Coordinates of C-alpha atoms in Angstrom, one line a residue:
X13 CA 6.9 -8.5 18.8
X14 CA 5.6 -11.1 16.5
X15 CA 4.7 -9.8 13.3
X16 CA 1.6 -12.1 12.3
X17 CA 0.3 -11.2 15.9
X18 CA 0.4 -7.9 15.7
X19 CA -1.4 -8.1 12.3
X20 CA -3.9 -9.7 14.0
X21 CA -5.0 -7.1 16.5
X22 CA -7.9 -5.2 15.3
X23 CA -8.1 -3.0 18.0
X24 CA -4.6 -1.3 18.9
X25 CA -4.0 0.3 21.9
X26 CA -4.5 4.4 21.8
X27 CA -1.1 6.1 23.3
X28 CA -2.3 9.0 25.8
X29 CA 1.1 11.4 25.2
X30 CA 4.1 11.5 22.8
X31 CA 6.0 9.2 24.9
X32 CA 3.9 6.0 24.5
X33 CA 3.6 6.9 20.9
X34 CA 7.5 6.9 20.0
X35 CA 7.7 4.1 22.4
X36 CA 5.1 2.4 20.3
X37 CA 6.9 2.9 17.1
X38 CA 10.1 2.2 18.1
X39 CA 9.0 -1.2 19.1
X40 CA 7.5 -1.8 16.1
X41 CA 10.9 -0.8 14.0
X42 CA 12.5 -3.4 16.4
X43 CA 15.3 -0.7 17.3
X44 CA 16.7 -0.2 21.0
X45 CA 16.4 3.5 22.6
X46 CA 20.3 3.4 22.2
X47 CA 19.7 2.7 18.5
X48 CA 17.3 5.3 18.3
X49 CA 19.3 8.0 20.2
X50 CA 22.0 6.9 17.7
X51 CA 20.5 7.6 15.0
X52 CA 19.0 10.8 16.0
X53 CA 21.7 12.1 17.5
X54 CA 20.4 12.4 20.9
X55 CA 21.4 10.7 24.0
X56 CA 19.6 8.0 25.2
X57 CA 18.9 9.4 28.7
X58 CA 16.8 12.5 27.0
X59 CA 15.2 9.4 24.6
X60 CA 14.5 7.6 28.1
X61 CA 13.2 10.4 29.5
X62 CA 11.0 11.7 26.2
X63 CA 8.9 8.4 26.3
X64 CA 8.1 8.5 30.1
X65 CA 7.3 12.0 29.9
X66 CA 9.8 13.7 31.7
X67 CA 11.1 15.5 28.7
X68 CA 9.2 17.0 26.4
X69 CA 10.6 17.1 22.8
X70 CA 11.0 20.3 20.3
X71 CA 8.8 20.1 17.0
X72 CA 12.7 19.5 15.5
X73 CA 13.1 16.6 17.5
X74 CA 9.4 14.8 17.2
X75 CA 9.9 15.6 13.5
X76 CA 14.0 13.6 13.5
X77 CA 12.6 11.1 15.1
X78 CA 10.0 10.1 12.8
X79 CA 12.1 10.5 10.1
X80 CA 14.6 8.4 11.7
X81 CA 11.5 6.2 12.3
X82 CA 10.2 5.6 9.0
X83 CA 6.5 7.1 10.1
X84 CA 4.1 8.0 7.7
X85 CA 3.5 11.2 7.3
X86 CA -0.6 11.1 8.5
X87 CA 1.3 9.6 11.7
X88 CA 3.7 12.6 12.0
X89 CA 1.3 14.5 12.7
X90 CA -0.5 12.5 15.1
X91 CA 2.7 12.8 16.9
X92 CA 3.0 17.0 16.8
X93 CA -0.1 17.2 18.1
X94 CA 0.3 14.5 20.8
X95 CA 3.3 16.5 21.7
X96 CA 1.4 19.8 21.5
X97 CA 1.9 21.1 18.2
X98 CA 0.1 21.8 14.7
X99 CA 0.7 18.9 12.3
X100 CA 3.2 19.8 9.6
X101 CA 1.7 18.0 6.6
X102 CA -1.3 18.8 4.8
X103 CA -3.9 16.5 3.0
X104 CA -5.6 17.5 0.1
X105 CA -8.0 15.7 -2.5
X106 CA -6.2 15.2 -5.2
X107 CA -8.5 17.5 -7.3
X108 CA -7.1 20.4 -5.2
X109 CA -5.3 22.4 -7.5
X110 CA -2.2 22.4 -5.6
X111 CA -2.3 18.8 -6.4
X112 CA -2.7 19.6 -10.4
X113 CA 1.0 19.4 -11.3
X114 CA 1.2 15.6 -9.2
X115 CA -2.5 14.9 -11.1
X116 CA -0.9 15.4 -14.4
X117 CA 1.9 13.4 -13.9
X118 CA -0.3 10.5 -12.7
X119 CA -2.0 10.7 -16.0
X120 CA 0.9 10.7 -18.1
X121 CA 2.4 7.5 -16.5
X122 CA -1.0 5.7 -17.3
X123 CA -1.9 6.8 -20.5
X124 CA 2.2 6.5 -21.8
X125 CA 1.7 2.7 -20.3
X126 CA -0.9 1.9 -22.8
X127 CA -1.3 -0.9 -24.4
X128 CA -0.5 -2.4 -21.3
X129 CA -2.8 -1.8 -18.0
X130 CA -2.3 0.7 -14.9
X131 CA -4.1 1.7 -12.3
X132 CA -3.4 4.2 -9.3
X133 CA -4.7 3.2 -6.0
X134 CA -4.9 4.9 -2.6
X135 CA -3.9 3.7 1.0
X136 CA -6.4 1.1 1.6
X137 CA -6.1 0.0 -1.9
X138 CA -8.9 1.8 -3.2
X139 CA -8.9 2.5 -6.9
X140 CA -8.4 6.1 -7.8
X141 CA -7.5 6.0 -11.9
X142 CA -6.9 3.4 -14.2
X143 CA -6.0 3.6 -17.8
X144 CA -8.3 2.4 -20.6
X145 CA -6.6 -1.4 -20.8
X146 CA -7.7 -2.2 -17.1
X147 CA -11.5 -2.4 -18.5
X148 CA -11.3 -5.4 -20.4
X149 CA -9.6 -7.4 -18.0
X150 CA -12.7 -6.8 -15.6
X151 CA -15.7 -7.6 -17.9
X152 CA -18.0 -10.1 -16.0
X153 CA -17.6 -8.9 -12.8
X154 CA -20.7 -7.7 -11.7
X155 CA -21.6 -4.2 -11.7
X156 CA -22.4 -4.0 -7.3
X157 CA -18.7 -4.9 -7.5
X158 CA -17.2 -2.2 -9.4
X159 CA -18.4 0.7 -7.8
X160 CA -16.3 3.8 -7.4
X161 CA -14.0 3.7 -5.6
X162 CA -13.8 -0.1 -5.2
X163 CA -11.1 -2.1 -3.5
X164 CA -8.3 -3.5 -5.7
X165 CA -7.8 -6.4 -3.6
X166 CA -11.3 -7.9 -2.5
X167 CA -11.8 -7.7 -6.2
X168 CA -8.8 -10.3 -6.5
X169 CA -9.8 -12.1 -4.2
X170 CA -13.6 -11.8 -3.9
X171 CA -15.1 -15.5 -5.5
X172 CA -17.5 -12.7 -8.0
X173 CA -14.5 -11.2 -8.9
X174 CA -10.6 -12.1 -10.3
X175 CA -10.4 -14.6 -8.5
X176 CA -12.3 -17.9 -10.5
X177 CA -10.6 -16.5 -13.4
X178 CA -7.1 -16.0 -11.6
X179 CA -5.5 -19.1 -13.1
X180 CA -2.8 -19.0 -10.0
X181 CA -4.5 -17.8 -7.8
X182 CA -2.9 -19.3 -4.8
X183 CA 0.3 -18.3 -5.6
X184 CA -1.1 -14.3 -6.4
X185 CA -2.7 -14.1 -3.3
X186 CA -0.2 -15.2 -1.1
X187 CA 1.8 -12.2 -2.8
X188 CA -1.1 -10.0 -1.9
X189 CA -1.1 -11.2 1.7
X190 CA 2.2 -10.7 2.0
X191 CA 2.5 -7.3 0.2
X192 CA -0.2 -6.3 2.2
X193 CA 0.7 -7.6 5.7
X194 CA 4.0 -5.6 5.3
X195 CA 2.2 -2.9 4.7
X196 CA -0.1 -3.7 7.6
X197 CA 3.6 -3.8 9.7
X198 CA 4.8 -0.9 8.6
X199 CA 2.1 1.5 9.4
X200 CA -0.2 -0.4 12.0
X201 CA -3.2 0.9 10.1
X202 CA -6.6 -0.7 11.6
X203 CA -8.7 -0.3 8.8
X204 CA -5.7 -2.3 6.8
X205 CA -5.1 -4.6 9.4
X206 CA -8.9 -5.2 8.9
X207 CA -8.4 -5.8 5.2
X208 CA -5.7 -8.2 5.8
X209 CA -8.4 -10.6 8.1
X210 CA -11.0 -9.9 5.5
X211 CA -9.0 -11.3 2.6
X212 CA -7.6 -14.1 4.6
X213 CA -11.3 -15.5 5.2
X214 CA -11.9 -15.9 2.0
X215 CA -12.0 -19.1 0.0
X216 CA -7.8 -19.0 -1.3
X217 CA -6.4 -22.3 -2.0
X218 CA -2.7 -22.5 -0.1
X219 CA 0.3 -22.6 -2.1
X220 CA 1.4 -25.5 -3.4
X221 CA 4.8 -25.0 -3.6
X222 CA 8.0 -22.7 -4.1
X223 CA 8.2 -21.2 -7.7
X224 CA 10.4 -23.0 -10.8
X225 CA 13.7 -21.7 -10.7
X226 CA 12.8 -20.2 -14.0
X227 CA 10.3 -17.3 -12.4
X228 CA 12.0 -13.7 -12.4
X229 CA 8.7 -12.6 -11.0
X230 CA 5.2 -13.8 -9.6
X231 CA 2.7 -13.9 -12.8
X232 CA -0.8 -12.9 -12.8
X233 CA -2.6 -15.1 -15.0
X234 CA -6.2 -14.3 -16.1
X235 CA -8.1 -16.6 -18.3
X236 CA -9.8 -14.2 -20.9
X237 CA -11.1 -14.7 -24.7
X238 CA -10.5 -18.4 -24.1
X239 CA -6.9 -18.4 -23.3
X240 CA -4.3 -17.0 -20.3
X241 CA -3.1 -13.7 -20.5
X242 CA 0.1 -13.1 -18.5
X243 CA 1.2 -10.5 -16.3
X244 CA 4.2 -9.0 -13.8
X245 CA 3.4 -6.0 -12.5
X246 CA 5.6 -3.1 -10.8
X247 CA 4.7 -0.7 -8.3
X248 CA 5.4 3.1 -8.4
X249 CA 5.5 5.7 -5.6
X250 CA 6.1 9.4 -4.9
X251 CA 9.8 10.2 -4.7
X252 CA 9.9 13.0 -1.7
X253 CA 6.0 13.5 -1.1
X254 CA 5.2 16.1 1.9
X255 CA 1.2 15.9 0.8
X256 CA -0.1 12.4 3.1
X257 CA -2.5 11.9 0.0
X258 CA 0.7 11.5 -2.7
X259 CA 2.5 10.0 0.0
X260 CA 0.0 7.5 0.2
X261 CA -0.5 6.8 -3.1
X262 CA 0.3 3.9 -5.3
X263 CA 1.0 3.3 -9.3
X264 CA 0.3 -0.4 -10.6
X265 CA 2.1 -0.9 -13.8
X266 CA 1.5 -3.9 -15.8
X267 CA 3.5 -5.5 -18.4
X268 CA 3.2 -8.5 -20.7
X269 CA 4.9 -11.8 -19.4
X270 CA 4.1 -13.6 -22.7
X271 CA 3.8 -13.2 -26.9
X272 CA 0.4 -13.8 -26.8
X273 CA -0.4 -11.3 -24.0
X274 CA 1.8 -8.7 -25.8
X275 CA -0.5 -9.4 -28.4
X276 CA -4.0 -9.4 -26.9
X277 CA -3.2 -6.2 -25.4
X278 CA -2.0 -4.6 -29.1
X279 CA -5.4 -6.0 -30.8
X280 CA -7.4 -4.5 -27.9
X281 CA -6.2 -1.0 -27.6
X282 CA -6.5 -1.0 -31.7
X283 CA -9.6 -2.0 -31.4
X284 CA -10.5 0.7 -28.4
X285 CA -8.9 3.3 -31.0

């Protein structure tokens, strides 16, 4: 299957029974039914004959072989109950107070990262929390932008937002794309294959070039206060979630590339004191 194509396809076709649904990811892990079977440790004749429906699988087995799989966890479920059962994972806000002790934990990480900026975001790349430094970074962006929740990535890329003052920006989008097109891969999501067309219409210079030898990372540069502050950034997930809203979500930790960025980023969280 080709992997921009499939991207590309807003509108992907609805399996009718747990067959075409394994089928469906299978193909999309590029892994044979032997492979499959393999891994499982199942034959391939009861995998051949679970995906034309003329088997039907235990819970066990629908559960083994989308762990083997690599499916999300919303899409587990979407398989039990294809296959006739109650889905096995739950999703709560993450107010719920069975959440509180994952809540807590996501606060910690963000407020131990100051002076430097994180923000948490959810599946779609919609902002959830964000420490105190991310503020400054976003001041003249207009208000109708920065409503709750709003979408980490149109912001980048959006010509109101980051992206006149994104000093690569060419080269930090084409990381976005790409983060987000694998993402788009790995879970077929519509409304994030959506996203991925959305950003791609917009205005984004193409990359010029490969990176100096001397990168370690891709920088995000911002021009702010009349110079460039410098960024790399990490990402942070849950370890062993079985909640689909910690398993969907996403920690963006960034650090100082530069002196002068290290410094910025003192000055303004002693000035936020």
């Amino acid at each position: 299957m080709n992997a921009h194509a499939s991207t590309a396809r807003t509108e992907p076709s609805q399996p009718v029974h747990i067959g075409d649904h394994l089928r469906e990811w299978r193909q999309r892990r590029r892994m044979s039914q032997l492979d499959l079977a393999g891994e499982a440790e199942i034959s391939a004749r009861h995998l051949s004959f679970v995906e034309t429906g003329r088997a039907a699988p235990s819970r066990d087995m629908v559960l083994r072989l989308a762990d083997r799989l690599d499916v999300p966890l919303r899409e587990r479920n979407v398989l039990l109950v294809a296959a006739g059962y109650a889905p096995a994972f739950p999703q709560r806000p993450l107010e719920d107070p069975a959440l509180k002790s994952a809540r807590q934990a996501i606060d910690l990480v963000l407020k131990a990262h100051e002076p430097n900026p994180a923000l948490a975001y959810d599946r779609h790349w919609n902002l959830v929390t964000a420490n105190r430094m991310v503020a400054p970074l976003l001041e003249g962006v207009p208000d109708r932008l920065l409503g709750q929740p709003f979408n980490v990535l149109r912001l980048a890329f959006h010509p109101e937002g980051l992206a006149p003052r994104t000093v690569n920006l060419a080269e930090w989008c084409a990381h976005l794309l790409e983060r987000l097109h694998r993402q788009c891969e790995a879970t077929a999501d519509p409304e994030l294959i959506k996203l991925y067309n959305d950003l791609k219409s917009y205005p984004i210079p193409a990359r010029a070039g490969p990176l100096s030898s001397d990168n370690v990372a891709i920088p995000f540069k911002l021009r702010h206060d009349g110079g460039v502050l410098s960024f790399f950034s990490t990402t942070m997930v849950f370890g062993t979630p079985v909640d689909i809203t910690l398993s969907e979500l996403a920690l963006e930790t960034f650090f100082p590339a530069d002196e002068r960025t290290s410094e910025w980023l003192k000055g303004t969280a002693a000035k936020m004191a």
